[in-house]
Amino acid sequence: MDSLWSVIWSTDFAFSILRVTTPILFAALGALISNRAGIINIGLEGIMLVAALTGVVTSAYTHSAWVGLLCAVLSGVMIAGILAFFTLQFKTHIILGGIAINMFASGGTVFFLYLLSGDKGASSSLQSKVLPNVDIPLLKDVPVLGPILSGHNVLTYASIAAVFAVYYMMKRTPLGLRIRSVGENPHAAQSVGVSVVRTQYTALLLSGLLAGLGGAYMSMGYLSLFTRDMTAGRGWIAIAAESMGRSTTVGTTLTSFLFGAANALANALTVLKIPSELIATFPYAATVIGLLVYAIGESRKRKKAAVKPNEG
Amino acid sequence: MKAKYFEPFRTLAVILIALVIAFVIISLVSDRPLETILIFLWEPLATKGHIGNLIEMAIPLMFTGLSVSLLFRANLFNLGAEGIFYFSGVVAAAIAIHASLNGFLHPIAAIAAGSVVGALLSAIPGILKAKWNANELVTSLMFNNILFGVGLYILNYQLRDAKAFSSASYKFEPTALLSRIWPGTRVHAGLIIVLVMIVAAHVFLYKTKWGYELRMTGANRAFAGYSGIRTARVIILTHLIAGFIAGMGGSVEVLGMYTRFNWVSLPGYGLDGALVAMLAKNNPLSVIGAALFLSYIRNGADLMARLSDVPSEMISIVQAIIILLLSAEQFLKFWKNRMLLKEARKHG
């Protein structure tokens, strides 16, 4: 047990929380935007996976991590666009559409990986690039904070910036207002001239963009290669984080960090000689518990709201 | 053509489009496209052994397809069949290894244990949904990962045979194995079990009060609640039954196809069950055809991967297209409208 405490109370552990939260945070922000527009994007997991592979492949062929990042993000937007086209134009059930996207991504990435590298497990034969880590001048020399906050992958900082960007967009821009109004009452929004379909398109594409960033981070930052099904449920954990965060930017960010910490803790638990099979279940169990606590709180609130009119 | 034939016609159109897309992918990827397409289409039916393979794979697909059909019918998006299928397989394997019973009771005990464990595990997301409205899709997917981790732990720490070459359990007692019912193939008695389950589910869904309540709750939970149906109970019951069937599927698969338990990853039948359910329009009897079709294209893809240069994962692209188009309400809707219009004119 002592060894566990010494691991948790180290700057390395705090550093690793930021590191593992990044993809969850990106995807959770994506889930937030589409959810606020009244359309739940459960294809995030698949979008991240496609983006992760696209980043690796394009960076290997162009010898540029940045081109890889751009292509990864574009592929995320494209998959989200396909989902949007089917759900908004063809009226495909949004959940079934999301299942289809995830199924496509899980098998399709292996298919393309095999065609391009001759391997079905990992992209080790491709000379892919990674995005740089950034040392923050001045901050990196501050004791405790320096080793925790400095030296992260550039996308980790981008994910923090994305929190502010999403917050600003939702609260202060016409687009944010349209997204919120469409999500809350599409008919009312329509009646004052907001195009519901176009707004939902935009929201889904933005969620694809954010999930694309998360996917790129997985294969070009968190790891330096693509492996089969490497997102490992992070898209789903993000969806849970978003609903637990009550669809607010601040709440979603906090719950993302909570689940990130659970992930980091699972990695740290290996020092206790707990079987790795059981440790692997820890982040998912934490997510179920988190979701449950949230759902119980919500239903209490609903009950109270339902009782009130009679009291008065 | 009459409007009432629209749905089956549309399903056929979707399958055709998906196959055309499969051909396009094959032609782009393969050096010998025509030969490869022929392998994909013909080889699964070419020999008795291959037809046997097709039926073998259809058995677990029927189990999970039936399980997911009932959930989808109740408008519950639960994909937990995957984890339950795996974990119940572990349970059945443990009984197949450790219990000593005769050849009649042994498989029954193992399958019953797997099914009951499946039902209980499935009830957890069901209760969370019914009581607190927790999103069953997310909880069930998290449970898949949890059940897989715990199951793998049991395999590696409790059931594992140190003398086996890879991660595999001790050998099952021969009394526990399901008997083969078609000589020359591995088609096992599980086929009979699943067909019985499908008929039972059909009767349950369309001829009993419980089934009626399930369908009503699925159509509109609020309305069902106002008309006096206790929807929370229906949701939990549906989860119990669906978990029971998925658990039975995992147990039957393990005892029918293997002599040791050796799954070190999730077998994927749970998610495929969602596709089977959609192809079957959540109709128990149609699950048979849907599972056979999916097994046919799966086996085609596997044989194609073995005999040509196209990897079998191509099929997941085809499956995704089938789901997207099948669930697209507007797809080919104009055709239905035209048919309706024609009929209206004729009668008017």
XYZ file of C-alpha atoms in Angstrom:
660
model
C 0.000 0.000 0.000
C 2.866 2.367 0.830
C 4.224 1.965 -2.651
C 0.843 2.983 -4.072
C 0.739 6.146 -1.959
C 4.200 7.130 -3.013
C 3.158 6.656 -6.645
C -0.023 8.715 -6.263
C 1.628 11.555 -4.371
C 4.216 12.069 -7.052
C 4.335 14.706 -9.736
C 4.510 11.891 -12.280
C 1.027 10.757 -11.303
C -0.455 14.248 -11.650
C 1.336 14.531 -14.982
C -0.191 11.248 -16.126
C -3.705 12.400 -15.228
C -3.358 15.240 -17.731
C -1.897 12.817 -20.238
C -4.719 10.258 -20.082
C -7.500 12.835 -19.764
C -6.661 14.512 -23.088
C -8.506 12.112 -25.454
C -11.462 11.779 -23.075
C -11.718 15.554 -22.782
C -11.651 16.120 -26.536
C -14.359 13.529 -27.145
C -16.455 14.730 -24.199
C -16.425 18.281 -25.566
C -17.518 16.840 -28.903
C -20.334 14.961 -27.179
C -21.313 18.185 -25.441
C -21.719 20.219 -28.614
C -23.819 17.608 -30.403
C -25.885 16.877 -27.295
C -26.664 20.532 -26.776
C -27.941 20.606 -30.346
C -30.297 17.765 -29.411
C -28.511 15.039 -31.338
C -26.520 12.416 -29.463
C -23.378 11.346 -31.280
C -22.448 7.870 -30.081
C -20.092 7.418 -33.023
C -17.318 9.278 -31.173
C -15.474 6.062 -30.404
C -15.384 5.129 -34.073
C -14.508 8.649 -35.210
C -11.510 8.698 -32.863
C -10.347 5.353 -34.171
C -10.562 6.415 -37.811
C -8.740 9.668 -37.040
C -6.028 7.800 -35.157
C -5.316 5.595 -38.172
C -5.570 8.464 -40.666
C -3.054 10.497 -38.677
C -0.542 7.665 -38.608
C -0.915 6.816 -42.286
C -0.830 10.362 -43.650
C 2.044 11.435 -41.412
C 4.006 8.403 -42.564
C 3.440 9.210 -46.237
C 3.995 12.961 -45.999
C 6.747 12.811 -43.337
C 4.952 15.549 -41.453
C 3.185 15.198 -38.130
C 1.230 18.381 -38.810
C -0.149 17.203 -42.131
C -1.035 13.993 -40.320
C -2.885 15.950 -37.671
C -4.772 17.949 -40.283
C -5.807 14.827 -42.166
C -6.797 13.072 -38.941
C -9.075 15.954 -37.996
C -10.519 16.106 -41.504
C -11.250 12.382 -41.419
C -13.067 12.883 -38.111
C -15.146 15.659 -39.651
C -15.832 13.498 -42.673
C -17.098 10.511 -40.669
C -19.239 12.851 -38.588
C -20.511 14.284 -41.866
C -21.539 10.829 -43.065
C -23.366 10.231 -39.789
C -25.008 13.651 -40.077
C -26.048 13.007 -43.664
C -27.727 9.725 -42.785
C -29.419 10.890 -39.592
C -30.525 14.323 -40.789
C -31.278 13.573 -44.450
C -32.236 9.912 -44.473
C -33.639 9.930 -40.916
C -31.489 7.005 -39.817
C -31.996 6.388 -36.104
C -29.151 8.323 -34.487
C -28.166 5.508 -32.116
C -28.224 2.841 -34.790
C -26.280 5.212 -37.037
C -23.685 5.590 -34.308
C -23.475 1.823 -33.899
C -22.868 1.538 -37.637
C -20.074 4.126 -37.479
C -18.411 2.240 -34.630
C -18.716 -1.075 -36.447
C -17.264 0.454 -39.596
C -14.376 1.980 -37.663
C -13.489 -1.118 -35.687
C -13.243 -3.403 -38.722
C -12.530 -0.792 -41.382
C -9.389 0.517 -39.667
C -8.001 -3.028 -39.482
C -8.909 -3.520 -43.145
C -7.031 -0.410 -44.273
C -4.183 -1.031 -41.836
C -3.675 -4.452 -43.381
C -3.812 -3.122 -46.935
C -1.266 -0.400 -46.159
C 1.121 -2.184 -43.819
C 0.429 -5.895 -44.176
C -0.215 -6.131 -40.449
C -3.570 -6.478 -38.692
C -2.426 -5.582 -35.198
C -0.302 -2.436 -35.228
C 1.164 0.127 -37.585
C 4.755 -0.479 -36.467
C 5.969 -0.955 -40.040
C 4.834 2.564 -41.014
C 7.306 5.354 -40.273
C 4.719 7.621 -38.713
C 5.490 10.897 -36.959
C 4.517 12.100 -33.516
C 3.378 15.551 -32.473
C 5.937 17.384 -30.332
C 5.964 17.788 -26.570
C 6.141 21.364 -25.398
C 8.234 22.714 -22.520
C 6.721 25.895 -21.172
C 9.432 28.461 -20.472
C 9.603 29.715 -16.865
C 6.824 27.363 -15.718
C 8.983 24.324 -16.335
C 11.452 25.474 -13.681
C 8.820 25.995 -10.977
C 9.016 23.137 -8.466
C 6.035 20.714 -8.334
C 3.931 22.659 -10.875
C 6.645 22.590 -13.508
C 6.969 18.816 -13.791
C 3.166 18.467 -13.700
C 2.116 21.145 -16.177
C 5.079 21.436 -18.507
C 6.392 19.041 -21.116
C 3.040 17.722 -22.313
C 2.098 16.904 -25.850
C 0.969 19.905 -27.838
C -2.507 18.383 -28.127
C -2.856 18.195 -24.349
C -2.547 21.971 -24.272
C -4.876 22.147 -27.248
C -7.491 20.190 -25.270
C -7.347 22.763 -22.475
C -7.631 25.525 -25.050
C -10.599 23.664 -26.541
C -12.368 23.856 -23.168
C -12.163 27.651 -23.273
C -13.076 27.772 -26.946
C -16.161 25.593 -26.446
C -17.177 27.584 -23.380
C -16.887 30.843 -25.289
C -18.617 29.485 -28.359
C -21.588 28.097 -26.451
C -22.067 31.189 -24.283
C -21.045 34.122 -26.422
C -21.457 33.404 -30.109
C -24.541 33.333 -32.339
C -23.676 29.748 -33.282
C -23.655 28.706 -29.619
C -27.005 30.365 -29.107
C -28.441 28.582 -32.148
C -27.091 25.229 -30.956
C -28.593 25.686 -27.513
C -31.949 26.860 -28.815
C -32.218 24.013 -31.322
C -31.407 21.505 -28.589
C -33.881 22.928 -26.140
C -36.797 23.459 -28.453
C -36.365 22.816 -32.166
C -39.848 24.066 -33.048
C -39.357 27.364 -31.292
C -35.962 27.755 -32.919
C -37.454 26.963 -36.326
C -40.215 29.489 -35.808
C -37.742 32.314 -35.334
C -35.862 31.356 -38.456
C -33.070 29.115 -37.187
C -32.435 26.189 -39.508
C -32.585 23.137 -37.247
C -30.985 20.786 -39.748
C -28.144 23.142 -40.586
C -27.399 23.803 -36.920
C -27.382 20.098 -36.131
C -25.103 19.498 -39.105
C -22.683 22.091 -37.759
C -22.815 20.621 -34.265
C -22.129 17.093 -35.505
C -19.246 18.264 -37.683
C -17.745 20.140 -34.727
C -18.064 17.039 -32.562
C -16.279 15.106 -35.305
C -13.530 17.711 -35.334
C -12.973 17.419 -31.590
C -13.122 13.610 -31.622
C -10.675 13.742 -34.532
C -8.239 15.693 -32.374
C -8.687 13.090 -29.653
C -7.996 10.295 -32.122
C -4.901 12.020 -33.488
C -3.611 12.368 -29.938
C -4.045 8.627 -29.341
C -1.760 7.555 -32.170
C 0.546 10.570 -32.493
C 0.996 11.669 -28.894
C -0.203 9.194 -26.307
C 1.356 6.387 -28.325
C 3.486 6.717 -31.424
C 1.647 4.172 -33.530
C -1.813 2.851 -34.335
C -2.962 -0.371 -32.734
C -6.192 -2.243 -33.357
C -9.118 -0.845 -31.318
C -6.705 1.463 -29.511
C -9.418 3.867 -28.342
C -10.621 1.087 -25.988
C -13.926 2.627 -24.974
C -12.667 6.187 -24.432
C -15.399 7.524 -26.692
C -17.995 5.894 -24.457
C -16.340 7.090 -21.286
C -16.487 10.572 -22.818
C -20.218 10.222 -23.402
C -20.659 9.210 -19.765
C -18.499 12.165 -18.679
C -20.619 14.528 -20.725
C -23.900 13.360 -19.230
C -22.463 13.351 -15.724
C -21.191 16.850 -16.341
C -24.805 17.844 -17.060
C -23.887 19.018 -20.551
C -22.098 22.081 -19.219
C -18.558 22.887 -20.293
C -17.243 23.218 -16.757
C -19.017 20.087 -15.497
C -17.943 18.023 -18.482
C -14.339 19.125 -18.067
C -14.346 18.205 -14.385
C -15.893 14.758 -14.962
C -13.456 14.134 -17.821
C -10.618 14.776 -15.398
C -12.317 12.513 -12.857
C -12.425 9.641 -15.337
C -8.915 10.503 -16.468
C -7.780 10.203 -12.863
C -9.508 6.807 -12.624
C -7.587 5.754 -15.722
C -4.297 7.003 -14.300
C -5.051 5.286 -11.002
C -5.620 2.013 -12.858
C -2.150 2.383 -14.351
C -0.709 3.140 -10.906
C -2.440 0.142 -9.307
C -0.101 -2.195 -11.145
C 2.442 -1.646 -8.328
C 0.080 -3.502 -5.948
C 0.397 -6.770 -7.880
C -3.337 -6.850 -8.565
C -3.909 -8.988 -11.675
C -3.809 -6.805 -14.778
C -7.105 -8.283 -16.035
C -8.914 -6.794 -13.047
C -7.076 -3.487 -13.166
C -8.164 -3.069 -16.771
C -11.797 -3.033 -15.633
C -11.251 -0.186 -13.174
C -11.899 2.831 -15.465
C -15.096 1.216 -16.749
C -16.311 0.393 -13.252
C -15.549 3.981 -12.212
C -17.602 5.190 -15.182
C -20.597 3.025 -14.258
C -20.447 4.244 -10.659
C -20.121 7.860 -11.781
C -23.027 7.516 -14.177
C -25.133 5.885 -11.479
C -24.448 8.610 -8.924
C -25.441 11.168 -11.515
C -28.611 9.303 -12.552
C -29.757 8.912 -8.949
C -29.228 12.620 -8.339
C -31.179 13.480 -11.476
C -34.148 11.276 -10.646
C -34.307 12.705 -7.086
C -34.415 16.151 -8.629
C -37.185 15.132 -11.014
C -39.231 13.665 -8.188
C -38.887 16.840 -6.162
C -39.915 18.928 -9.156
C -42.933 16.687 -9.688
C -44.043 16.990 -6.078
C -43.693 20.742 -5.717
C -46.851 22.019 -7.450
C -49.032 20.059 -5.014
C -47.280 21.550 -2.033
C -47.961 25.095 -3.116
C -46.512 -3.709 -56.408
C -48.415 -3.198 -53.185
C -47.296 -0.859 -50.422
C -47.386 -3.600 -47.817
C -44.555 -5.373 -49.609
C -42.458 -2.268 -49.268
C -40.531 -3.283 -46.143
C -39.288 -6.679 -47.349
C -38.533 -5.128 -50.710
C -36.535 -2.371 -49.072
C -34.550 -4.865 -46.999
C -33.680 -6.744 -50.178
C -32.664 -3.502 -51.889
C -30.382 -2.627 -48.968
C -28.728 -6.054 -49.064
C -28.217 -5.736 -52.818
C -26.651 -2.302 -52.472
C -24.366 -3.585 -49.704
C -23.280 -6.505 -51.891
C -22.604 -4.168 -54.819
C -20.431 -2.052 -52.528
C -18.651 -5.225 -51.398
C -17.924 -6.002 -55.051
C -16.608 -2.491 -55.633
C -14.268 -2.784 -52.647
C -13.086 -6.205 -53.803
C -12.423 -4.936 -57.338
C -10.399 -2.036 -55.969
C -8.335 -4.170 -53.622
C -7.939 -7.529 -55.296
C -5.614 -8.488 -58.130
C -8.128 -11.044 -59.344
C -11.477 -9.396 -58.569
C -13.822 -11.760 -60.413
C -12.327 -14.855 -58.896
C -12.445 -13.250 -55.444
C -16.098 -12.273 -55.786
C -16.941 -15.808 -56.813
C -15.142 -17.151 -53.744
C -17.052 -14.669 -51.560
C -20.446 -15.635 -52.993
C -20.132 -19.304 -53.803
C -17.540 -20.843 -51.503
C -19.677 -20.713 -48.265
C -22.172 -23.049 -49.974
C -19.712 -25.111 -52.003
C -19.150 -28.104 -49.746
C -20.947 -29.879 -46.958
C -18.227 -28.768 -44.565
C -18.691 -25.125 -45.525
C -22.466 -25.303 -45.152
C -21.800 -26.832 -41.750
C -19.567 -23.858 -40.873
C -22.314 -21.504 -41.993
C -24.870 -23.127 -39.684
C -22.391 -23.367 -36.788
C -21.765 -19.630 -36.912
C -25.461 -18.861 -37.308
C -26.232 -20.524 -33.940
C -24.543 -17.898 -31.704
C -25.802 -15.153 -34.033
C -29.366 -16.408 -33.566
C -28.949 -16.367 -29.787
C -27.569 -12.830 -29.620
C -29.843 -11.626 -32.428
C -32.875 -12.904 -30.528
C -31.624 -11.334 -27.306
C -31.051 -7.934 -28.913
C -34.368 -8.138 -30.828
C -36.311 -8.294 -27.571
C -34.380 -5.343 -26.134
C -34.738 -3.243 -29.283
C -38.430 -4.151 -29.420
C -38.801 -2.634 -25.950
C -36.905 0.409 -27.293
C -33.936 -0.405 -25.063
C -30.551 0.212 -26.636
C -28.545 -2.249 -24.633
C -25.494 -3.842 -26.246
C -24.556 -5.909 -23.212
C -25.072 -9.239 -24.988
C -21.377 -9.113 -25.890
C -20.018 -9.244 -22.329
C -22.719 -11.612 -21.110
C -22.039 -14.006 -23.952
C -18.394 -14.109 -22.895
C -18.917 -14.323 -19.158
C -21.615 -17.008 -19.358
C -19.203 -18.964 -21.519
C -16.713 -18.831 -18.641
C -19.387 -19.978 -16.188
C -20.457 -22.874 -18.414
C -16.798 -23.826 -18.906
C -16.195 -23.878 -15.140
C -19.092 -26.292 -14.672
C -18.048 -28.361 -17.661
C -14.609 -28.769 -16.047
C -15.413 -29.200 -12.384
C -18.828 -30.874 -12.097
C -19.214 -34.615 -12.574
C -22.651 -35.440 -13.884
C -23.988 -37.775 -16.553
C -24.077 -36.880 -20.229
C -27.676 -35.733 -20.048
C -27.577 -33.547 -16.950
C -24.092 -32.101 -17.359
C -24.720 -29.834 -20.366
C -28.120 -28.884 -18.962
C -26.545 -27.815 -15.670
C -23.787 -25.856 -17.418
C -26.165 -24.115 -19.822
C -28.674 -23.365 -17.064
C -25.954 -21.824 -14.905
C -24.636 -19.720 -17.809
C -28.147 -18.547 -18.686
C -29.098 -17.603 -15.127
C -25.825 -15.738 -14.616
C -26.493 -13.956 -17.920
C -29.988 -12.967 -16.794
C -28.743 -11.616 -13.461
C -25.898 -9.656 -15.052
C -28.221 -8.208 -17.642
C -30.633 -7.126 -14.932
C -28.094 -4.643 -13.541
C -28.256 -2.117 -16.425
C -31.976 -2.902 -16.574
C -32.553 -1.914 -12.957
C -30.364 1.166 -13.328
C -32.433 2.161 -16.354
C -35.836 1.364 -14.878
C -35.216 2.979 -11.516
C -32.992 5.926 -12.247
C -33.110 6.227 -16.029
C -29.326 5.654 -16.308
C -28.333 5.423 -19.976
C -28.429 1.667 -20.637
C -26.290 1.954 -23.765
C -23.323 3.397 -21.896
C -23.681 1.175 -18.818
C -24.055 -1.975 -20.904
C -20.956 -1.123 -22.950
C -18.962 -0.447 -19.785
C -20.216 -3.769 -18.419
C -18.898 -5.521 -21.508
C -15.382 -4.389 -20.619
C -15.825 -5.213 -16.939
C -17.225 -8.695 -17.616
C -14.455 -9.366 -20.091
C -11.787 -8.388 -17.558
C -13.304 -10.496 -14.781
C -13.897 -13.441 -17.130
C -10.327 -13.304 -18.405
C -9.114 -13.185 -14.811
C -11.105 -16.336 -13.993
C -9.703 -18.030 -17.092
C -6.095 -17.124 -16.284
C -6.162 -17.667 -12.532
C -8.789 -20.364 -11.911
C -9.420 -22.428 -15.012
C -6.115 -22.262 -16.806
C -4.326 -25.448 -17.677
C -0.616 -24.814 -17.139
C 0.178 -27.633 -19.543
C -1.790 -26.092 -22.413
C 0.290 -24.145 -24.919
C -1.663 -20.908 -24.848
C -4.195 -19.292 -22.538
C -6.677 -22.161 -22.359
C -8.679 -23.823 -19.614
C -8.519 -27.449 -18.503
C -10.304 -29.853 -20.807
C -14.074 -30.097 -20.375
C -15.456 -33.389 -19.074
C -16.653 -35.316 -22.157
C -20.081 -35.611 -20.542
C -20.537 -31.844 -20.766
C -20.134 -31.525 -24.525
C -23.159 -31.031 -26.761
C -23.605 -33.814 -29.262
C -23.171 -33.361 -32.992
C -26.420 -33.644 -34.896
C -25.186 -33.621 -38.501
C -22.484 -36.203 -39.190
C -19.475 -34.849 -41.050
C -19.918 -31.307 -39.689
C -19.631 -29.656 -36.283
C -23.304 -28.608 -36.212
C -24.365 -29.380 -32.658
C -27.503 -29.741 -30.574
C -27.374 -26.007 -29.857
C -29.219 -25.527 -33.147
C -32.256 -27.303 -31.736
C -32.025 -25.322 -28.502
C -31.916 -21.968 -30.282
C -34.811 -22.846 -32.592
C -36.903 -23.792 -29.558
C -35.954 -20.488 -27.914
C -36.922 -18.546 -31.026
C -40.367 -20.156 -31.187
C -40.807 -19.600 -27.452
C -39.861 -15.939 -27.845
C -42.338 -15.614 -30.709
C -45.142 -17.030 -28.561
C -44.089 -14.864 -25.644
C -43.980 -11.685 -27.695
C -47.226 -12.096 -29.632
C -49.438 -14.406 -27.561
C -48.909 -13.415 -23.929
C -49.857 -10.424 -21.837
C -46.184 -9.892 -20.936
C -45.212 -9.786 -24.578
C -47.987 -7.299 -25.296
C -46.766 -5.084 -22.461
C -43.233 -5.305 -23.786
C -44.315 -4.192 -27.254
C -46.459 -1.372 -25.853
C -43.641 -0.122 -23.630
C -41.324 -0.170 -26.614
C -43.747 1.746 -28.811
C -44.274 4.519 -26.257
C -43.183 4.173 -22.653
C -45.141 7.166 -21.392
C -48.361 6.033 -23.073
C -47.904 2.472 -21.826
C -47.450 3.880 -18.331
C -50.680 5.896 -18.561
C -52.617 2.838 -19.689
C -51.624 1.011 -16.525
C -48.586 -0.974 -17.624
C -45.842 -0.973 -15.008
C -43.100 -0.097 -17.438
C -40.247 -0.301 -14.938
C -41.127 -3.951 -14.367
C -41.363 -4.577 -18.098
C -37.918 -3.068 -18.636
C -36.336 -5.239 -15.951
C -38.130 -8.352 -17.192
C -36.987 -7.680 -20.767
C -33.408 -7.333 -19.590
C -33.680 -10.584 -17.614
C -34.988 -12.514 -20.607
C -32.499 -10.957 -23.032
C -29.615 -11.704 -20.667
C -30.867 -15.243 -20.185
C -30.862 -15.836 -23.930
C -27.453 -14.206 -24.473
C -26.009 -16.213 -21.568
C -27.470 -19.387 -22.992
C -25.864 -18.507 -26.323
C -22.420 -18.164 -24.760
C -22.784 -21.430 -22.833
C -24.063 -23.360 -25.854
C -21.285 -21.988 -28.055
C -18.599 -23.058 -25.591
C -19.997 -26.568 -25.060
C -20.905 -27.094 -28.702
C -17.747 -25.903 -30.418
C -14.864 -26.333 -27.981
C -13.222 -28.813 -25.655
C -11.379 -26.091 -23.712
C -12.309 -22.468 -23.005
C -9.811 -20.253 -24.825
C -11.407 -16.869 -25.640
C -8.812 -14.208 -24.869
C -10.848 -11.447 -26.518
C -14.549 -10.666 -26.796
C -15.963 -12.841 -29.590
C -18.036 -10.031 -31.117
C -21.339 -11.881 -31.367
C -23.096 -9.324 -29.163
C -22.600 -6.419 -31.561
C -23.427 -8.675 -34.499
C -26.629 -9.470 -32.653
C -27.641 -5.826 -33.117
C -27.234 -6.219 -36.870
C -29.199 -9.497 -36.888
C -31.984 -7.832 -34.901
C -32.165 -4.970 -37.380
C -32.213 -7.271 -40.390
C -34.966 -9.250 -38.668
C -36.905 -6.063 -37.839
C -36.833 -7.239 -34.192
C -39.031 -10.169 -35.128
C -38.060 -13.469 -33.426
C -38.903 -15.785 -36.326
C -37.061 -13.602 -38.834
C -33.940 -13.876 -36.685
C -33.320 -17.302 -38.248
C -32.999 -15.936 -41.768
C -31.102 -12.846 -40.673
C -28.536 -14.885 -38.737
C -28.084 -17.296 -41.627
C -27.545 -14.377 -44.014
C -25.010 -12.684 -41.760
C -23.235 -15.998 -41.236
C -23.195 -16.484 -45.011
C -21.461 -13.179 -45.754
C -19.153 -13.663 -42.753
C -18.068 -17.091 -43.914
C -17.741 -15.733 -47.441
C -15.405 -13.032 -46.135
C -13.376 -15.521 -44.079
C -12.965 -17.899 -47.015
C -12.121 -14.966 -49.260
C -9.402 -13.885 -46.833
C -7.998 -17.409 -46.795
C -8.164 -18.062 -50.539
C -7.446 -14.603 -51.953
C -5.753 -11.313 -51.136
C -8.676 -9.421 -49.539
C -8.764 -9.250 -45.716
C -11.972 -10.432 -44.049
C -12.471 -7.151 -42.158
C -13.937 -5.823 -45.402
C -17.213 -7.253 -44.158
C -17.522 -4.746 -41.325
C -17.704 -1.951 -43.910
C -20.517 -3.829 -45.646
C -22.272 -4.385 -42.299
C -22.085 -0.701 -41.414
C -23.675 0.204 -44.743
C -26.466 -2.319 -44.163
C -27.221 -0.788 -40.743
C -27.129 2.797 -42.003
C -29.474 2.108 -44.905
C -31.797 -0.297 -43.083
C -32.477 2.150 -40.292
C -32.832 5.075 -42.686
C -36.549 5.833 -42.654
C -36.365 8.086 -45.668
C -34.389 5.694 -47.819
C -36.571 4.693 -50.802
C -39.525 6.309 -49.017
C -40.504 8.105 -52.210
C -41.149 4.686 -53.728
C -43.545 3.729 -50.967
C -45.329 7.042 -51.343
C -45.737 6.411 -55.056
C -47.153 2.935 -54.385
C -49.607 4.337 -51.840
C -50.651 7.034 -54.253
C -51.267 4.508 -57.001
C -53.374 2.331 -54.710
C -55.353 5.310 -53.518
C -56.101 6.330 -57.109
C -57.198 2.844 -58.019
C -59.627 2.617 -55.127
C -60.735 6.205 -55.264
